CSV table of C-alpha atoms in Angstrom, one decimal:
chain,number,residue,atom,x,y,z
A,1,MET,CA,-192.5,8.5,104.6
A,2,THR,CA,-196.2,8.6,104.2
A,3,GLU,CA,-198.3,5.6,103.2
A,4,ALA,CA,-198.9,7.1,99.7
A,5,GLN,CA,-195.2,7.5,99.1
A,6,ARG,CA,-194.3,3.9,99.8
A,7,ASP,CA,-193.6,1.9,96.8
A,8,VAL,CA,-194.7,-1.7,96.3
A,9,VAL,CA,-191.4,-3.1,97.5
A,10,ASP,CA,-191.6,-1.1,100.7
A,11,VAL,CA,-195.2,-2.3,101.3
A,12,LEU,CA,-194.4,-6.0,100.7
A,13,SER,CA,-191.1,-5.8,102.6
A,14,ALA,CA,-193.0,-4.3,105.6
A,15,ASP,CA,-195.4,-7.3,105.5
A,16,HIS,CA,-192.4,-9.7,105.4
A,17,ARG,CA,-191.0,-8.0,108.6
A,18,GLU,CA,-194.3,-8.4,110.3
A,19,PHE,CA,-194.6,-12.1,109.4
A,20,ASP,CA,-191.1,-12.7,110.7
A,21,ARG,CA,-191.9,-11.0,114.0
A,22,ILE,CA,-194.9,-13.4,114.4
A,23,PHE,CA,-192.7,-16.3,113.4
A,24,THR,CA,-190.1,-15.4,116.0
A,25,GLU,CA,-192.7,-15.4,118.7
A,26,LEU,CA,-194.1,-18.8,117.5
A,27,GLU,CA,-190.6,-20.3,117.5
A,28,GLY,CA,-190.3,-19.2,121.1
A,29,LEU,CA,-193.5,-21.1,121.9
A,30,ARG,CA,-192.5,-24.3,120.1
A,31,HIS,CA,-193.0,-27.4,122.2
A,32,ARG,CA,-194.5,-25.4,125.1
A,33,THR,CA,-197.9,-26.2,126.5
A,34,GLY,CA,-200.3,-24.7,129.0
A,35,SER,CA,-203.7,-23.2,128.2
A,36,ASP,CA,-202.3,-19.6,127.8
A,37,VAL,CA,-199.5,-20.8,125.5
A,38,LEU,CA,-201.8,-22.9,123.4
A,39,LYS,CA,-204.2,-20.0,123.1
A,40,ARG,CA,-201.4,-17.6,122.1
A,41,LYS,CA,-200.1,-20.1,119.4
A,42,ARG,CA,-203.6,-20.2,117.9
A,43,GLU,CA,-203.9,-16.4,117.9
A,44,LEU,CA,-200.5,-16.1,116.2
A,45,VAL,CA,-201.2,-18.7,113.6
A,46,ASP,CA,-204.5,-17.1,112.8
A,47,GLU,CA,-202.9,-13.6,112.7
A,48,VAL,CA,-200.1,-14.7,110.4
A,49,THR,CA,-202.5,-16.7,108.2
A,50,ILE,CA,-204.8,-13.7,107.7
A,51,GLY,CA,-201.8,-11.5,106.8
A,52,LEU,CA,-200.2,-14.1,104.5
A,53,VAL,CA,-203.5,-14.7,102.6
A,54,LYS,CA,-204.1,-11.0,102.1
A,55,HIS,CA,-200.5,-10.4,101.1
A,56,SER,CA,-200.5,-13.4,98.7
A,57,VAL,CA,-203.8,-12.4,97.0
A,58,ALA,CA,-202.5,-8.8,96.6
A,59,GLU,CA,-199.3,-10.1,95.0
A,60,GLU,CA,-201.1,-12.6,92.8
A,61,THR,CA,-203.5,-9.9,91.4
A,62,GLN,CA,-201.4,-6.8,91.4
A,63,VAL,CA,-197.7,-7.7,91.2
A,64,TYR,CA,-197.1,-11.1,89.6
A,65,PRO,CA,-199.1,-10.3,86.4
A,66,ARG,CA,-196.8,-7.3,85.9
A,67,VAL,CA,-193.7,-9.4,86.7
A,68,GLU,CA,-194.9,-12.1,84.4
A,69,LYS,CA,-195.5,-9.6,81.5
A,70,GLN,CA,-192.6,-7.3,81.9
A,71,VAL,CA,-189.9,-8.9,84.0
A,72,ASP,CA,-189.7,-12.7,84.1
A,73,LYS,CA,-192.5,-15.2,83.6
A,74,GLU,CA,-190.7,-18.0,85.3
A,75,GLU,CA,-190.1,-15.8,88.4
A,76,ALA,CA,-193.8,-15.1,88.7
A,77,GLU,CA,-194.7,-18.8,88.2
A,78,HIS,CA,-192.2,-19.9,90.8
A,79,SER,CA,-193.6,-17.4,93.4
A,80,LYS,CA,-197.2,-18.6,92.7
A,81,GLU,CA,-196.1,-22.2,93.3
A,82,GLU,CA,-194.5,-21.2,96.6
A,83,HIS,CA,-197.8,-19.5,97.6
A,84,ALA,CA,-199.7,-22.7,96.7
A,85,GLU,CA,-197.5,-24.8,99.0
A,86,ALA,CA,-197.9,-22.3,101.9
A,87,GLU,CA,-201.6,-22.3,101.4
A,88,GLU,CA,-201.8,-26.0,101.8
A,89,THR,CA,-199.9,-25.7,105.0
A,90,MET,CA,-202.1,-22.9,106.3
A,91,LYS,CA,-205.2,-24.9,105.5
A,92,ARG,CA,-203.8,-27.9,107.5
A,93,LEU,CA,-203.0,-25.5,110.4
A,94,GLU,CA,-206.5,-24.1,110.3
A,95,ARG,CA,-207.9,-27.6,110.9
A,96,MET,CA,-205.5,-28.4,113.7
A,97,ASP,CA,-205.7,-27.5,117.4
A,98,PRO,CA,-202.5,-26.1,119.0
A,99,ASP,CA,-202.3,-29.2,121.3
A,100,ASP,CA,-202.3,-31.5,118.3
A,101,PRO,CA,-199.0,-33.4,118.2
A,102,GLY,CA,-198.3,-32.2,114.6
A,103,PHE,CA,-199.2,-28.6,115.2
A,104,ASP,CA,-195.7,-27.3,116.0
A,105,ASP,CA,-194.2,-29.2,113.1
A,106,ALA,CA,-196.8,-27.7,110.7
A,107,VAL,CA,-196.0,-24.2,112.1
A,108,LYS,CA,-192.3,-24.9,111.5
A,109,GLU,CA,-193.1,-26.0,107.9
A,110,LEU,CA,-195.0,-22.8,107.3
A,111,ILE,CA,-192.2,-20.7,108.7
A,112,ASP,CA,-189.6,-22.4,106.5
A,113,GLU,CA,-191.8,-22.1,103.4
A,114,ILE,CA,-192.4,-18.4,104.0
A,115,ARG,CA,-188.9,-17.5,104.9
A,116,HIS,CA,-187.6,-19.3,101.8
A,117,HIS,CA,-190.2,-17.4,99.7
A,118,VAL,CA,-189.3,-14.0,101.3
A,119,GLN,CA,-185.6,-14.6,100.7
A,120,HIS,CA,-186.2,-15.4,97.1
A,121,GLU,CA,-188.4,-12.4,96.5
A,122,GLU,CA,-186.2,-10.0,98.3
A,123,SER,CA,-183.0,-11.2,96.7
A,124,ARG,CA,-184.3,-11.1,93.2
A,125,MET,CA,-187.8,-10.1,92.4
A,126,PHE,CA,-187.8,-6.8,94.4
A,127,THR,CA,-184.5,-5.7,92.7
A,128,GLU,CA,-186.0,-6.5,89.3
A,129,LEU,CA,-189.2,-4.6,90.1
A,130,ARG,CA,-187.2,-1.4,91.0
A,131,ALA,CA,-185.0,-1.8,87.9
A,132,THR,CA,-188.0,-2.3,85.6
A,133,PHE,CA,-190.7,0.1,86.8
A,134,SER,CA,-190.7,3.8,87.4
A,135,ARG,CA,-191.1,5.2,90.9
A,136,ASP,CA,-194.6,6.3,90.0
A,137,GLU,CA,-195.5,2.8,88.7
A,138,LEU,CA,-194.2,1.2,91.9
A,139,VAL,CA,-196.2,3.7,94.1
A,140,GLU,CA,-199.3,3.0,92.1
A,141,MET,CA,-198.7,-0.8,92.5
A,142,ALA,CA,-198.4,-0.2,96.3
A,143,GLU,CA,-201.7,1.6,96.4
A,144,LYS,CA,-203.4,-1.3,94.5
A,145,VAL,CA,-201.8,-3.9,96.7
A,146,GLU,CA,-203.0,-2.0,99.8
A,147,ALA,CA,-206.6,-1.7,98.3
A,148,VAL,CA,-206.7,-5.5,97.5
A,149,LYS,CA,-205.4,-6.4,101.0
A,150,LYS,CA,-208.4,-4.5,102.5
A,151,ILE,CA,-210.9,-6.7,100.7
A,152,ALA,CA,-209.0,-10.0,100.3
A,153,PRO,CA,-210.0,-13.3,101.9
A,154,THR,CA,-208.6,-14.1,105.4
A,155,ARG,CA,-208.3,-17.9,105.0
A,156,ALA,CA,-206.3,-20.1,102.7
A,157,HIS,CA,-208.2,-21.4,99.7
A,158,PRO,CA,-205.7,-23.9,98.2
A,159,MET,CA,-208.2,-25.1,95.6
A,160,THR,CA,-208.5,-21.7,94.1
A,161,PRO,CA,-205.9,-21.3,91.3
A,162,ASN,CA,-203.3,-18.6,92.0
A,163,GLU,CA,-204.1,-16.6,88.8
A,164,ALA,CA,-205.0,-12.9,88.9
A,165,GLY,CA,-208.3,-13.3,87.0
A,166,VAL,CA,-209.6,-16.2,89.1
A,167,ARG,CA,-208.5,-14.5,92.4
A,168,MET,CA,-210.3,-11.3,91.3
A,169,ALA,CA,-213.5,-13.2,90.3
A,170,VAL,CA,-213.8,-15.4,93.4
A,171,GLY,CA,-212.0,-13.2,95.9
A,172,PRO,CA,-215.0,-11.0,96.9
A,173,VAL,CA,-217.2,-14.0,97.7
A,174,ALA,CA,-214.5,-15.9,99.5
A,175,SER,CA,-213.6,-12.7,101.4
A,176,LEU,CA,-217.2,-12.2,102.5
A,177,LEU,CA,-217.6,-15.8,103.7
A,178,ASP,CA,-214.2,-15.6,105.5
A,179,HIS,CA,-215.1,-12.4,107.2
A,180,LEU,CA,-218.5,-13.8,108.3
A,181,ARG,CA,-216.8,-17.0,109.7
A,182,ASP,CA,-214.2,-14.9,111.5
A,183,ALA,CA,-216.9,-12.6,113.0
A,184,VAL,CA,-218.8,-15.6,114.3
A,185,SER,CA,-215.7,-17.4,115.7
A,186,GLY,CA,-213.8,-14.4,116.9
A,187,ARG,CA,-210.8,-15.4,114.7
A,188,GLY,CA,-208.4,-12.6,114.0
A,189,LYS,CA,-209.8,-10.2,116.5
A,190,HIS,CA,-206.3,-9.3,117.5
A,191,THR,CA,-205.5,-8.1,113.9
A,192,ASP,CA,-206.7,-5.1,112.0
């Protein structure tokens, strides 16, 4: 299956599998110390945060507006609320060092939030997307999701409302600033 043939459910599900891979590695490092372990925890948290933020912005700008309009408004609102909770946790983690006593607990909180969100989306929203939209529409949504992910911010911005119009308006500026900060700090150099 080529990239162009994947539909939006395939793209978002692949992201979910990647997040879970990182979470599994983080769980294996929980309560472990040592400079190499702490460095790896930071790399993994940065990697998953970058991926989650890009994924969330793409969903909020390209998927949830369609879900809200054509599937279930409450479903879209619930998902945006879950994103907002996870953004708060990611922002806290960004400010913490891996040797901070609360770091592992904050990582666990993020893992729990995202796994709950993924289970909710995959058990209901994804089925509704495939039932509501044509294959061509789903493939087009996938292409738009991938395009947004390429230009989306890389850091959580919990003060920015999770609304498509707002995300599209402030996203490019936030993305530019995030990418500059990442380039200077070396954050995310292990991700694409």
